XYZ file of C-alpha atoms in Angstrom:
343
model
C 102.175 168.078 140.576
C 100.351 166.724 137.552
C 98.314 163.854 136.141
C 98.413 161.733 133.024
C 95.175 160.409 131.532
C 95.070 156.816 130.441
C 94.446 155.739 126.872
C 90.840 154.855 127.713
C 90.211 158.439 128.764
C 90.857 159.762 125.251
C 89.501 156.796 123.293
C 86.075 158.341 122.762
C 85.777 161.325 120.392
C 83.071 162.810 122.586
C 85.303 162.763 125.626
C 86.666 166.261 124.939
C 85.632 168.711 127.619
C 87.794 171.456 129.052
C 91.555 171.750 128.918
C 92.209 167.992 129.287
C 90.297 164.751 128.626
C 87.785 163.997 131.401
C 88.535 161.196 133.850
C 85.671 158.806 134.615
C 85.343 155.802 136.870
C 82.546 153.665 138.325
C 82.653 151.448 141.429
C 80.372 148.580 142.422
C 80.696 147.274 145.989
C 84.092 148.930 146.326
C 85.478 147.397 143.124
C 86.197 149.306 139.910
C 83.373 148.501 137.515
C 84.415 150.703 134.582
C 86.890 153.446 133.781
C 87.408 155.922 130.970
C 83.820 155.784 129.677
C 82.283 158.841 127.916
C 80.727 161.585 130.000
C 77.371 160.965 128.306
C 77.253 157.495 129.913
C 77.452 158.825 133.480
C 73.660 158.783 133.824
C 73.548 155.198 132.504
C 75.812 154.021 135.323
C 73.879 156.035 137.899
C 70.677 154.224 136.873
C 72.211 151.015 138.182
C 71.727 150.588 141.953
C 74.797 150.620 144.223
C 77.079 151.998 141.475
C 79.176 154.999 142.488
C 80.452 157.274 139.705
C 83.280 159.785 139.610
C 83.859 162.359 136.882
C 86.803 164.743 136.724
C 86.873 167.800 134.458
C 89.863 170.071 133.930
C 89.289 173.784 133.237
C 85.829 173.388 131.641
C 83.891 176.297 130.214
C 80.330 177.100 131.205
C 78.911 175.414 128.135
C 81.057 172.323 128.783
C 79.118 171.676 131.980
C 75.775 171.689 130.249
C 75.774 167.900 129.726
C 76.709 167.009 133.281
C 74.423 169.663 134.778
C 71.487 168.183 132.883
C 72.335 164.640 133.992
C 72.761 165.566 137.671
C 70.221 168.410 137.770
C 72.737 171.035 138.877
C 71.642 174.562 139.705
C 73.002 177.279 137.403
C 74.348 179.208 140.411
C 76.447 176.216 141.475
C 77.647 175.704 137.911
C 78.655 179.361 137.742
C 80.664 178.972 140.953
C 82.351 175.867 139.574
C 83.655 177.554 136.417
C 84.473 180.896 138.046
C 87.958 181.406 139.379
C 88.936 182.720 142.794
C 85.730 181.694 144.539
C 86.054 181.493 148.309
C 86.463 178.111 150.001
C 82.958 176.936 150.960
C 80.434 174.105 151.164
C 76.908 174.796 149.889
C 73.906 172.463 150.020
C 71.346 172.271 147.244
C 68.340 170.053 146.656
C 69.731 166.558 146.133
C 73.446 167.464 146.035
C 76.137 169.662 147.601
C 78.846 171.916 146.184
C 82.395 172.205 147.522
C 85.035 174.754 146.601
C 88.537 174.455 148.047
C 92.174 175.200 147.295
C 95.254 172.984 147.193
C 98.421 174.938 148.108
C 101.974 174.215 147.029
C 105.164 176.111 147.857
C 107.276 176.612 144.727
C 110.563 178.539 144.848
C 109.442 180.370 147.969
C 106.036 181.377 146.557
C 102.699 179.839 147.508
C 100.733 178.577 144.503
C 97.021 177.857 144.946
C 95.154 175.332 142.791
C 91.396 175.734 142.856
C 89.215 172.622 142.868
C 85.419 172.335 142.991
C 83.221 169.295 143.517
C 79.581 168.334 143.168
C 78.467 165.597 145.539
C 75.343 163.517 145.376
C 74.567 160.231 147.085
C 76.314 158.125 144.433
C 78.259 160.603 142.304
C 81.211 162.912 142.720
C 82.168 165.433 140.032
C 85.503 167.183 140.548
C 86.340 170.291 138.562
C 89.951 171.462 138.443
C 90.809 174.933 137.252
C 94.452 173.985 136.730
C 96.082 170.760 135.445
C 98.745 171.084 138.139
C 96.611 169.140 140.635
C 97.843 165.556 140.947
C 94.588 163.734 140.348
C 96.412 160.383 140.184
C 97.404 160.808 143.839
C 93.709 161.137 144.678
C 92.892 157.968 142.775
C 95.622 156.096 144.670
C 94.060 157.201 147.965
C 90.730 155.793 146.862
C 92.240 152.536 145.626
C 94.178 152.002 148.855
C 91.274 152.665 151.211
C 88.034 151.757 149.462
C 86.705 148.364 150.436
C 85.271 146.378 153.337
C 82.780 148.313 155.437
C 83.490 151.468 153.422
C 82.294 149.947 150.148
C 78.680 150.862 150.921
C 79.315 154.478 151.892
C 78.637 155.763 148.374
C 80.260 158.935 147.071
C 80.861 160.193 150.607
C 84.063 158.132 150.752
C 85.259 159.753 147.528
C 84.632 163.135 149.126
C 86.580 162.037 152.194
C 89.573 161.118 150.027
C 89.417 164.495 148.295
C 89.166 166.466 151.545
C 91.885 164.380 153.165
C 94.265 165.125 150.297
C 93.420 168.846 150.343
C 93.946 169.226 154.091
C 97.138 167.128 154.060
C 98.609 169.361 151.354
C 97.559 172.456 153.300
C 99.376 171.062 156.326
C 102.440 170.363 154.172
C 102.352 173.955 152.921
C 102.125 175.238 156.506
C 105.151 173.110 157.402
C 107.087 174.532 154.448
C 106.230 178.074 155.533
C 107.312 177.211 159.071
C 110.703 176.147 157.696
C 110.890 179.417 155.772
C 110.147 181.257 159.024
C 113.099 179.493 160.690
C 115.355 180.654 157.857
C 114.195 184.249 158.289
C 114.805 183.938 162.029
C 118.395 182.902 161.335
C 118.829 185.944 159.100
C 117.522 188.272 161.812
C 120.199 187.138 164.256
C 122.954 186.862 161.642
C 126.021 188.965 162.443
C 126.061 190.391 158.915
C 122.417 191.513 159.357
C 121.365 191.508 155.656
C 118.537 194.041 155.889
C 117.368 193.921 152.269
C 117.184 190.115 152.179
C 115.363 190.049 155.519
C 112.793 192.541 154.316
C 112.196 190.581 151.112
C 111.918 187.214 152.874
C 109.691 188.610 155.629
C 107.333 190.195 153.099
C 107.211 186.998 151.042
C 106.539 184.866 154.117
C 103.752 187.136 155.339
C 102.136 187.245 151.889
C 102.217 183.436 151.621
C 100.843 183.056 155.126
C 97.919 185.391 154.450
C 97.077 183.441 151.288
C 97.259 180.099 153.102
C 95.095 181.286 155.996
C 92.480 182.610 153.585
C 91.965 179.172 152.012
C 92.750 176.915 154.994
C 90.650 178.400 157.803
C 87.279 177.913 156.006
C 88.015 174.180 155.787
C 87.191 173.847 159.484
C 83.664 175.055 158.812
C 83.382 172.844 155.727
C 84.265 169.640 157.578
C 82.305 170.695 160.649
C 79.199 171.105 158.479
C 79.689 167.622 157.050
C 79.939 166.190 160.573
C 76.645 167.693 161.764
C 74.390 164.828 162.709
C 71.179 166.656 161.890
C 72.231 167.046 158.253
C 73.144 163.354 157.831
C 75.615 164.075 155.068
C 78.202 161.529 156.245
C 77.400 157.813 156.794
C 78.142 156.597 160.347
C 81.008 154.393 159.113
C 82.800 157.475 157.751
C 82.327 159.757 160.752
C 85.710 158.783 162.335
C 87.425 159.450 158.996
C 85.920 162.898 158.631
C 86.715 163.569 162.292
C 90.357 162.827 161.493
C 90.228 165.329 158.631
C 88.684 167.860 161.008
C 91.556 167.319 163.441
C 93.975 168.003 160.606
C 92.168 171.247 159.788
C 92.668 172.296 163.405
C 96.372 171.518 163.092
C 96.591 173.676 159.984
C 94.789 176.500 161.790
C 97.102 176.202 164.790
C 100.156 176.178 162.513
C 99.041 179.286 160.652
C 98.219 181.063 163.920
C 101.659 180.194 165.265
C 103.272 181.340 162.027
C 101.375 184.614 162.152
C 102.707 185.294 165.639
C 106.188 184.253 164.546
C 106.165 186.605 161.560
C 104.929 189.480 163.719
C 107.627 188.789 166.310
C 110.304 188.521 163.635
C 109.314 191.864 162.165
C 109.299 193.511 165.609
C 112.650 191.920 166.460
C 114.154 192.993 163.148
C 113.015 196.581 163.688
C 114.303 196.561 167.274
C 117.688 195.150 166.265
C 117.885 197.559 163.354
C 117.161 200.456 165.740
C 119.765 199.189 168.190
C 122.368 198.869 165.465
C 121.529 202.361 164.272
C 121.961 203.674 167.820
C 125.346 201.937 168.058
C 126.443 203.519 164.795
C 125.221 206.953 165.817
C 126.935 206.617 169.197
C 130.254 205.787 167.535
C 129.915 208.524 164.949
C 129.052 211.059 167.646
C 131.993 209.964 169.787
C 134.447 210.301 166.921
C 132.937 213.652 166.022
C 133.546 214.821 169.603
C 137.157 213.648 169.441
C 137.734 215.379 166.107
C 136.141 218.554 167.461
C 139.049 218.966 169.936
C 141.828 219.575 167.394
C 139.415 221.634 165.314
C 138.694 223.910 168.297
C 142.366 224.219 169.335
C 143.693 224.959 165.857
C 140.807 227.347 165.315
C 141.734 229.205 168.478
C 145.416 229.446 167.559
C 144.467 230.489 164.079
C 143.053 233.824 165.253
C 144.679 236.975 163.839
C 145.263 238.523 167.294
C 148.247 238.229 169.639
C 148.017 235.473 172.299
C 150.571 233.619 174.469
C 152.872 231.757 172.118
C 151.761 233.760 169.029
C 154.152 233.156 166.077
C 156.464 231.148 168.352
C 157.625 227.545 168.354
C 156.418 227.091 171.950
C 152.867 227.962 170.923
C 152.880 225.166 168.346
C 154.183 222.657 170.890
C 151.596 223.676 173.501
C 148.707 223.470 171.018
C 149.845 220.048 169.827
C 150.089 218.758 173.389
C 146.590 220.090 174.180
C 145.160 218.354 171.072
C 146.810 215.026 171.898
C 145.913 215.046 175.605
C 142.285 216.071 175.058
C 141.735 213.655 172.161
C 143.290 210.716 174.009
C 141.362 211.611 177.134
C 138.026 211.674 175.271
C 138.877 208.407 173.535
C 139.558 206.683 176.859
C 136.381 208.063 178.409
C 134.223 206.957 175.464
C 135.900 203.550 175.373
C 135.275 202.995 179.091
C 131.581 203.830 178.571
C 131.405 201.480 175.551
C 130.658 204.285 173.128
C 133.474 203.169 170.845
């Protein structure tokens, strides 16, 4: 994942905020009016009626947000949440704007990587704040370009928020699918004849850790979208309600997938422990059976090794008798154990 700023994004010396040049864009009636303008001009575009503005900042510091917070009248608590890492996924409403914090997951080399993204939403402005440049912001722009227009042109910044949420939830669903595939691989290991215990333990632990992380950031998205869909709050224009409802349905799918994965992981762990116990019992049964067989010659030779006279003492017949007893008893025990499937 990644994004590449255009030349217009870095053309202005003042356009240097955070770890990467800011991305700016303005729409008028669903058409791109301007792009790559300085952050200081955001308020100028917002003064024009029907213009929707988007600003993207990558890893900004607290002081970097001073300009945009003054232009949009952002609360210092919301700004603090935007620049702080590892905030929980949430949707908060303030006077005149709302704040969103969410996470975009990606499975890399078996590990789940979480990219934190925050957003400030007003009626005609959306400010996205990425804590990591790994988020593919160009993919978000393509979603907007492909869908914005027609009846959706007058929905303001709410459509931009829809595109952001849709991308986040789709990537969460893709991560859940990847973890589901990893669960199938662990399931194959559990029932493998070689029974690689160490690899199963490692993969099971990794899968459970990734699942816990995904559930922690995915489950709150249901409440986020559900809040946006509340009619009494009037946060979403009527034309966008079906779109946000579709995103809500996707959040339910993610929740169902993670719930199913949680049950699968628990069942896999229980099955692995049960199979491991059964295999251990099989091994102990075989070891015990062979120990019983070996105990026969040990007992016979121990008896004939006593330093007291007994029938056959110091005679060739005694050796023959003891050997026959060892062979008959050992073979007899072997046959008995084999018939009972102990060997």
